[in-house]
Amino acid sequence: MPEVRFHSVFDIIGPVMVGPSSSHTAGAARIGKVVHDIFGTTPEKITVYLYESFAKTYRGHGTDVAIVGGLLGMAPDDPQLPDALKIAYERGISVGFVPKSDKVDHPNTACIVLKKGDRRLEVTGVSIGGGNIQITEINGFKISLSMGTPTYITIHDDVPGMIAQVTQIFSQANINIGTMTVTRTAKGEKAIMIIEVDGYNDALLAQLKQLPHMINVTYFE
Amino acid sequence: MFYTIKDLVAQSAAYPSIAAMMVALEEENTNRSAAEIRRLMGKNLDAMVHSVHQGIAGVKSVTGLTGMEAKKMDGYLAAGDFLSGRPILEAVRNAIAVNEVNAKMGLICATPTAGSAGVLAGVLLAVRDRLGLSRDDQVDFLFTAGAFGLVIANNAGIAGAEGGCQEEVGSASAMASAALVCAKGGTAQQAANAVAMTLQNMLGLICDPVAGLVEVPCVKRNALGASQAMISADMALAGLKSVIPVDETVEAMRKVGLQMPSAFKETAEGGLATTPTALKLKQQIFGDRA
């Protein structure tokens, strides 16, 4: 049978969202929000590359507005979402959209590049329907982050010992790590860990955030 | 977990209802309590009810392309002189209402998508008072629909961009027909038959949004989804069976989706989207940027 992409009844009934399209508006906002959470700060420059259906119908569906809303930290049901482009402009954020004609694996694909000073984050996300999304690439690394698998994403300074400290926290909490990906923009710069786990507790997130050299930790389920 | 509708029907025998099974499964997968899961679904229900009322009161879309027609249907119903039965027409009116709210970037609940959000909310509100559904019954209605929707989503899809409108309004209508059967006291097997008959009538339906907007023909496709859901439910309750089994039907829909040219999958490059009138409207709305 095909891969199981939808896990929860709320993937089918929900989300409550600002219209008009669950894939092109709510899904787009969710992709933006995940990227915002991973980046952990407001970017100076946003560039969004859009593919296939996203490239062809993004204006009509408010995909552009929704992605930027997400990147500003808005959820799909945020009543301010329709005004996201204006809000970004007022905050002096440079925003660009580039529709691409390249063939990609999924029709609703967006590649988002955020910049602030020397920091750069590049994330590819796909909107698979009903507002559900998958993150397929972070900084050139193929990953498979589907909402539905408990996942921690950390951004931290690229210094020795970070992986050991993080995994020790999981070990002490008796939480099993399923998969783990470590990537960085450049040696000694910022690094990212993507950790899929079999459990969650509130205390753990706080513990991770308190580690020295930790910049941001996000939990997705 | 159930991965086919056959499994869903078989496994549901161990529970008081399909809805109860769905809640139990959600508990297992999320560590949330049943009460919390039901509360969350209740919030979705509230958003659905609100969007129906808002649409019937009369709204206009951001572009002005759609709107005010749920209100018009409401007036037609009030006048009392019509061809189809009242429950179906109420479902149609409600479905149009939700999608008009959606087109004006209002708040809706995606079921399974925003473009098809009118179907489930539309039929639920059309039968709620007739069947005397309590709030708990209405929440159950959504869990039942969600259970069937999960199987369809995982074995075919629910995105117009992936598989055309058959996977959006088609899936919505199929889920709704199953929930209607259960709400009326039908069996799980009858609900499965309703899903099969609905999807068979939706196979091949393309996604061809005019100007790339979720307005034309989407708003009225929701009227189709709602009315077909009611008709399939009645056929299933009458004891009609699907010759082609439901899981084979879902698989057929997946294949049709794959074989469908990209022009018919939410790219606005075919169907109604490339009619002379649609191209003129696109130019009017987006100007040279389009």
XYZ file of C-alpha atoms in Angstrom:
511
model
C 0.000 0.000 0.000
C 1.072 3.629 -0.491
C 2.956 5.439 2.291
C 0.800 6.593 5.203
C 0.883 10.387 4.941
C -2.089 11.254 7.123
C -2.072 10.046 10.714
C -4.644 11.993 12.660
C -8.376 12.547 12.258
C -7.520 16.257 12.575
C -5.514 16.007 9.342
C -8.880 15.357 7.693
C -11.292 17.398 9.845
C -9.439 20.675 10.281
C -7.629 22.951 10.491
C -9.866 25.909 11.188
C -8.255 28.401 8.855
C -8.482 31.584 6.850
C -9.518 30.672 3.267
C -9.389 30.094 0.399
C -7.236 26.964 0.021
C -6.067 24.419 2.569
C -3.072 23.434 0.460
C -2.247 26.829 -1.056
C -3.159 29.029 1.928
C -3.196 27.062 5.221
C -0.476 24.611 4.133
C 1.598 27.488 2.790
C 1.205 29.392 6.073
C 2.210 26.266 8.013
C 5.338 25.801 5.897
C 6.191 29.448 6.547
C 5.524 29.054 10.277
C 7.786 25.985 10.556
C 10.572 27.854 8.767
C 9.998 30.833 11.075
C 10.196 28.592 14.140
C 13.381 26.932 12.912
C 15.020 30.266 12.045
C 13.963 31.625 15.436
C 14.108 35.298 14.473
C 12.677 37.769 11.973
C 14.633 37.656 8.701
C 15.865 40.718 6.783
C 15.307 39.115 3.431
C 12.805 36.482 2.246
C 13.029 34.782 -1.146
C 10.415 32.188 -2.059
C 10.800 29.877 -5.047
C 7.473 28.379 -6.146
C 6.982 25.269 -8.256
C 4.206 23.837 -10.471
C 0.697 24.498 -9.060
C 2.170 26.858 -6.448
C 3.960 28.756 -9.242
C 0.873 28.978 -11.435
C -1.868 29.869 -8.968
C -0.127 31.443 -5.986
C -1.710 34.868 -6.391
C -5.280 33.600 -6.669
C -4.896 31.367 -3.603
C -3.032 33.905 -1.478
C -0.066 31.523 -1.269
C 2.354 34.454 -1.274
C 0.468 36.199 1.524
C 0.185 32.981 3.541
C 3.853 31.971 3.313
C 4.946 35.426 4.436
C 2.338 35.365 7.224
C 3.782 32.077 8.413
C 7.299 33.475 8.208
C 6.127 36.321 10.452
C 4.952 33.698 12.955
C 1.248 33.643 12.109
C -0.836 30.456 12.313
C -3.300 29.544 9.515
C -6.257 30.895 11.528
C -4.637 34.251 12.320
C -7.106 36.979 11.289
C -4.130 39.202 10.327
C -2.971 36.659 7.755
C -4.561 38.448 4.757
C -2.444 41.544 5.588
C 0.895 39.697 5.875
C 2.578 41.268 2.828
C 1.728 44.744 4.049
C 2.982 43.954 7.549
C 6.273 42.591 6.168
C 6.706 45.729 4.056
C 6.065 47.971 7.065
C 8.703 46.069 9.037
C 11.239 46.697 6.274
C 11.569 43.034 5.310
C 12.562 42.489 1.697
C 10.245 39.905 0.107
C 10.632 38.292 -3.317
C 8.734 35.525 -5.155
C 10.245 33.520 -7.985
C 7.893 31.170 -9.892
C 9.988 28.326 -11.364
C 9.189 26.047 -14.283
C 11.400 23.128 -13.128
C 9.727 19.760 -12.550
C 9.692 18.706 -8.884
C 8.417 15.678 -6.968
C 5.269 17.324 -5.665
C 3.041 19.946 -7.368
C 2.759 22.182 -4.300
C 6.403 22.858 -3.536
C 8.034 25.987 -2.142
C 11.680 26.618 -1.393
C 12.145 29.395 1.136
C 15.448 31.215 1.659
C 15.802 33.452 4.714
C 18.710 35.779 5.361
C 19.719 37.873 8.306
C 23.276 39.193 8.458
C 25.520 36.186 7.846
C 22.773 33.697 8.688
C 21.079 31.877 5.868
C 18.451 29.151 6.056
C 17.048 27.320 3.061
C 14.038 25.052 3.551
C 11.934 23.181 1.019
C 8.385 22.323 1.997
C 5.473 20.660 0.239
C 1.790 21.065 0.915
C 0.169 17.663 0.521
C -3.490 18.619 0.914
C -5.929 19.530 3.648
C -3.403 21.947 5.173
C -0.936 19.134 5.862
C 2.711 19.653 5.020
C 6.052 17.934 4.809
C 9.490 19.509 5.053
C 11.753 17.762 2.557
C 15.016 19.676 2.646
C 16.923 21.894 5.059
C 20.071 23.652 3.814
C 20.447 21.163 0.993
C 19.995 18.091 3.215
C 17.159 15.773 2.243
C 14.993 15.150 5.274
C 11.505 13.855 5.776
C 9.756 15.897 8.391
C 6.060 15.222 8.296
C 3.889 16.745 10.933
C 2.683 13.691 12.800
C 6.108 12.423 13.833
C 7.338 14.090 17.030
C 10.422 16.029 15.944
C 12.821 18.445 17.613
C 14.791 20.924 15.516
C 17.655 22.783 17.149
C 19.737 25.682 15.896
C 22.972 26.066 17.806
C 26.561 27.277 17.570
C 28.760 24.799 15.731
C 30.968 23.940 18.728
C 32.167 20.562 20.066
C 29.951 18.640 22.467
C 26.524 19.881 21.370
C 25.362 16.534 19.995
C 26.509 14.701 23.130
C 24.730 17.161 25.426
C 21.501 17.029 23.452
C 21.403 13.235 23.173
C 22.190 12.933 26.885
C 19.073 14.955 27.723
C 16.962 12.564 25.641
C 18.699 9.582 27.209
C 18.035 10.836 30.756
C 14.373 11.398 29.915
C 14.249 7.843 28.595
C 13.065 9.051 25.192
C 14.197 7.053 22.207
C 15.682 8.884 19.198
C 14.404 7.412 15.933
C 16.430 9.392 13.397
C 18.859 12.270 13.698
C 20.286 14.623 11.069
C 23.010 17.179 11.754
C 23.812 19.938 9.282
C 25.520 23.345 9.272
C 25.866 26.326 6.990
C 29.661 26.575 7.403
C 32.304 25.303 9.834
C 32.120 27.177 13.127
C 28.846 28.877 12.130
C 25.323 27.810 13.019
C 24.402 24.151 12.988
C 21.034 22.405 12.892
C 19.912 19.097 14.373
C 16.710 17.400 13.285
C 15.761 14.722 15.797
C 12.766 12.407 15.406
C 11.744 10.867 18.707
C 9.208 8.474 20.166
C 7.995 10.703 22.977
C 7.651 14.186 24.347
C 7.737 15.997 27.654
C 7.549 19.699 28.444
C 10.558 19.749 30.733
C 12.767 18.416 27.996
C 12.180 21.345 25.664
C 13.098 23.796 28.415
C 16.216 21.783 29.255
C 17.359 21.825 25.643
C 16.799 25.559 25.390
C 18.964 26.195 28.462
C 22.058 24.527 26.990
C 24.937 26.931 26.381
C 25.369 27.790 22.664
C 21.769 26.739 21.968
C 20.032 29.435 19.901
C 16.617 27.947 19.313
C 14.787 24.674 19.833
C 11.457 23.876 18.207
C 9.182 20.926 18.776
C 6.790 19.702 16.090
C 4.232 16.941 16.226
C -4.990 1.473 12.689
C -7.047 0.715 9.616
C -5.482 1.127 6.183
C -8.429 0.062 4.048
C -12.154 0.632 4.346
C -12.576 -3.134 4.610
C -10.324 -3.017 7.726
C -12.200 -0.005 9.043
C -15.548 -1.805 8.808
C -14.170 -5.030 10.316
C -12.330 -3.356 13.195
C -15.269 -1.100 14.069
C -17.236 -4.181 15.176
C -15.187 -4.148 18.397
C -16.365 -0.611 19.260
C -19.759 0.954 19.961
C -19.370 3.007 16.737
C -16.890 4.061 14.054
C -16.632 7.434 15.823
C -15.711 5.724 19.102
C -13.022 3.731 17.296
C -11.599 6.900 15.737
C -11.429 8.620 19.132
C -9.732 5.581 20.681
C -7.174 5.524 17.895
C -6.482 9.218 18.250
C -5.959 8.703 22.001
C -3.444 5.973 21.277
C -1.537 8.048 18.725
C -1.400 11.350 20.573
C -1.529 10.630 24.315
C -4.398 13.123 24.502
C -7.455 12.157 26.544
C -10.736 11.262 24.835
C -12.349 14.312 26.422
C -9.644 16.607 25.046
C -9.913 15.048 21.576
C -13.678 15.526 21.597
C -13.264 19.104 22.802
C -10.893 19.869 19.909
C -13.363 18.393 17.433
C -16.084 20.504 19.044
C -14.071 23.617 18.173
C -13.996 22.506 14.543
C -17.771 21.984 14.711
C -18.264 25.512 16.059
C -16.235 26.990 13.193
C -18.280 24.986 10.682
C -21.621 26.102 12.105
C -20.454 29.711 12.216
C -19.312 29.668 8.587
C -22.677 28.294 7.420
C -24.588 31.054 9.201
C -22.197 33.738 8.013
C -22.531 32.614 4.399
C -26.339 32.422 4.473
C -26.453 35.957 5.855
C -24.595 37.000 2.677
C -20.900 37.544 1.889
C -18.930 38.623 -1.178
C -15.518 37.270 -2.151
C -12.323 39.355 -2.239
C -12.509 39.519 -6.059
C -16.276 39.877 -6.289
C -16.422 36.786 -8.508
C -18.618 34.842 -6.078
C -20.923 35.564 -3.161
C -24.483 36.298 -2.074
C -25.810 33.133 -3.687
C -26.287 31.140 -0.462
C -28.531 34.007 0.572
C -30.359 33.715 -2.738
C -30.869 29.950 -2.203
C -32.168 30.711 1.275
C -34.781 33.030 -0.164
C -35.765 30.417 -2.759
C -36.187 27.839 0.016
C -38.224 30.240 2.120
C -40.603 30.806 -0.816
C -41.334 27.079 -0.631
C -41.738 26.398 -4.352
C -38.963 24.078 -5.541
C -38.208 20.826 -7.372
C -35.877 18.814 -5.079
C -36.579 17.977 -1.483
C -35.921 20.468 1.283
C -33.109 18.569 3.056
C -31.027 18.354 -0.127
C -31.597 22.001 -0.963
C -30.659 23.048 2.559
C -27.459 21.018 2.254
C -26.753 22.746 -1.059
C -27.434 26.191 0.395
C -25.180 25.487 3.392
C -22.373 24.140 1.236
C -22.451 27.224 -0.973
C -22.487 29.402 2.151
C -19.277 27.907 3.572
C -17.401 28.202 0.309
C -18.476 31.785 -0.176
C -17.015 32.532 3.252
C -13.871 30.677 2.207
C -13.548 32.762 -0.964
C -13.631 35.966 1.036
C -10.707 34.708 3.141
C -13.042 34.148 6.078
C -12.613 31.482 8.755
C -13.662 27.939 7.794
C -12.803 24.389 8.844
C -11.088 22.351 6.110
C -12.953 19.026 5.636
C -10.762 17.621 4.185
C -9.696 20.772 2.308
C -10.787 24.400 2.272
C -11.983 24.205 -1.326
C -14.325 21.371 -0.329
C -15.186 22.653 3.158
C -18.853 23.230 2.367
C -19.809 19.599 1.841
C -19.556 18.115 5.339
C -20.726 21.239 7.177
C -23.524 21.599 4.624
C -25.023 18.144 5.044
C -24.519 18.052 8.804
C -26.524 21.207 9.352
C -29.187 20.043 6.915
C -29.881 16.865 8.914
C -28.963 18.004 12.444
C -32.442 19.022 13.576
C -34.285 16.466 11.448
C -32.368 13.592 13.049
C -32.326 15.293 16.444
C -28.524 15.122 16.681
C -27.145 16.235 20.043
C -23.828 18.079 20.209
C -22.142 14.753 20.994
C -23.828 13.167 17.969
C -22.579 16.014 15.778
C -19.028 15.590 17.044
C -19.379 11.854 16.343
C -20.531 12.732 12.817
C -17.191 14.490 12.264
C -15.152 11.596 13.695
C -16.979 9.135 11.436
C -16.350 11.304 8.389
C -12.706 11.700 9.439
C -12.189 7.942 9.770
C -13.323 7.285 6.192
C -11.444 10.375 5.031
C -8.180 9.081 6.504
C -8.364 5.896 4.464
C -9.168 7.791 1.260
C -6.391 10.332 1.932
C -3.764 7.664 2.558
C -4.719 5.432 -0.353
C -5.463 8.151 -2.924
C -5.170 11.786 -1.864
C -7.063 14.940 -0.958
C -5.253 17.633 -2.955
C -6.667 18.980 -6.209
C -3.099 19.632 -7.316
C -2.301 15.935 -6.907
C -5.434 14.238 -8.194
C -7.999 16.781 -9.357
C -11.349 17.741 -7.833
C -12.390 14.076 -7.555
C -9.956 13.888 -4.614
C -11.245 17.109 -3.013
C -14.987 17.465 -3.449
C -15.146 13.737 -4.256
C -13.441 12.751 -1.001
C -15.468 15.288 0.973
C -18.703 13.967 -0.480
C -17.721 10.337 0.192
C -16.841 11.074 3.836
C -20.066 12.999 4.253
C -22.185 10.208 2.773
C -20.670 7.699 5.218
C -21.279 9.977 8.196
C -24.877 10.525 7.067
C -25.484 6.767 6.903
C -24.166 6.276 10.451
C -26.075 9.291 11.808
C -29.286 7.818 10.394
C -28.585 4.488 12.113
C -27.151 2.588 9.141
C -24.399 -0.004 9.441
C -20.669 0.422 8.847
C -21.027 -1.720 5.737
C -23.777 0.541 4.417
C -21.531 3.533 5.069
C -18.786 1.816 3.062
C -21.248 1.297 0.203
C -22.171 4.974 0.311
C -18.465 5.890 0.034
C -18.053 3.587 -2.970
C -21.116 4.907 -4.791
C -20.129 8.519 -4.143
C -16.553 8.143 -5.367
C -17.715 6.251 -8.445
C -19.898 9.211 -9.383
C -17.011 11.632 -8.805
C -14.261 9.796 -10.709
C -12.455 11.989 -13.191
C -13.707 15.307 -11.863
C -11.041 17.872 -12.774
C -9.714 20.849 -10.814
C -9.950 23.860 -13.135
C -10.142 27.029 -11.024
C -10.916 30.175 -13.021
C -8.028 32.637 -12.589
C -6.541 30.147 -10.127
C -9.085 31.270 -7.534
C -11.015 28.922 -5.239
C -14.304 30.376 -6.466
C -15.473 29.221 -9.894
C -16.412 26.405 -10.190
C -15.451 25.438 -6.607
C -18.369 27.056 -4.776
C -20.970 25.179 -6.807
C -18.944 21.970 -6.904
C -19.596 21.946 -3.159
C -23.309 21.936 -3.939
C -22.648 18.847 -6.062
C -20.682 17.211 -3.247
C -23.393 17.894 -0.675
C -26.288 16.678 -2.814
C -24.440 13.540 -3.966
C -23.613 12.748 -0.322
C -27.302 12.858 0.586
C -28.295 10.745 -2.415
C -25.551 8.132 -1.832
C -26.522 7.887 1.830
C -30.142 7.279 0.927
C -29.181 4.679 -1.701
C -26.978 2.861 0.843
C -29.681 3.012 3.533
C -32.153 1.589 1.011
C -29.840 -1.407 0.754
C -28.233 -0.614 -2.602
C -24.757 -2.065 -2.941
C -21.720 -1.103 -4.972
C -20.700 -3.713 -7.551
C -17.063 -2.567 -7.433
C -15.736 -2.854 -3.845
C -14.991 0.411 -2.096
C -11.225 -0.112 -1.692
C -10.884 -0.919 -5.394
C -12.793 2.282 -6.118
C -10.376 4.337 -3.991
C -7.457 2.741 -5.834
C -9.135 3.538 -9.166
C -9.404 7.173 -8.086
C -5.694 7.244 -7.217
C -4.819 5.903 -10.651
C -7.140 8.326 -12.427
C -5.436 11.103 -10.453
C -2.023 9.974 -11.627
C -3.176 9.638 -15.235
C -4.881 13.043 -15.209
C -2.927 15.677 -17.169
C -1.420 18.468 -15.072
C -3.653 20.982 -16.923
C -6.550 19.610 -14.844
C -4.802 19.626 -11.475
C -5.165 23.092 -9.994
C -2.862 24.756 -12.521
C -5.656 26.793 -14.146
C -4.366 25.613 -17.525
C -7.411 23.650 -18.688
C -11.141 23.088 -18.398
C -13.228 26.108 -17.383
C -10.050 28.028 -16.500
C -9.112 28.471 -20.160
C -12.537 29.435 -21.525
C -12.627 32.893 -23.144
C -14.686 34.271 -20.250
C -12.279 32.835 -17.655
C -9.275 34.352 -19.413
C -11.032 37.714 -19.585
C -11.867 37.549 -15.863
C -8.270 36.630 -15.045
C -7.066 39.694 -16.955
C -9.610 41.901 -15.159
C -8.634 40.621 -11.713
C -4.861 40.401 -11.993
C -4.160 42.672 -14.974
C -0.818 42.151 -16.669
C 0.701 40.558 -13.575
C -1.202 37.367 -14.283
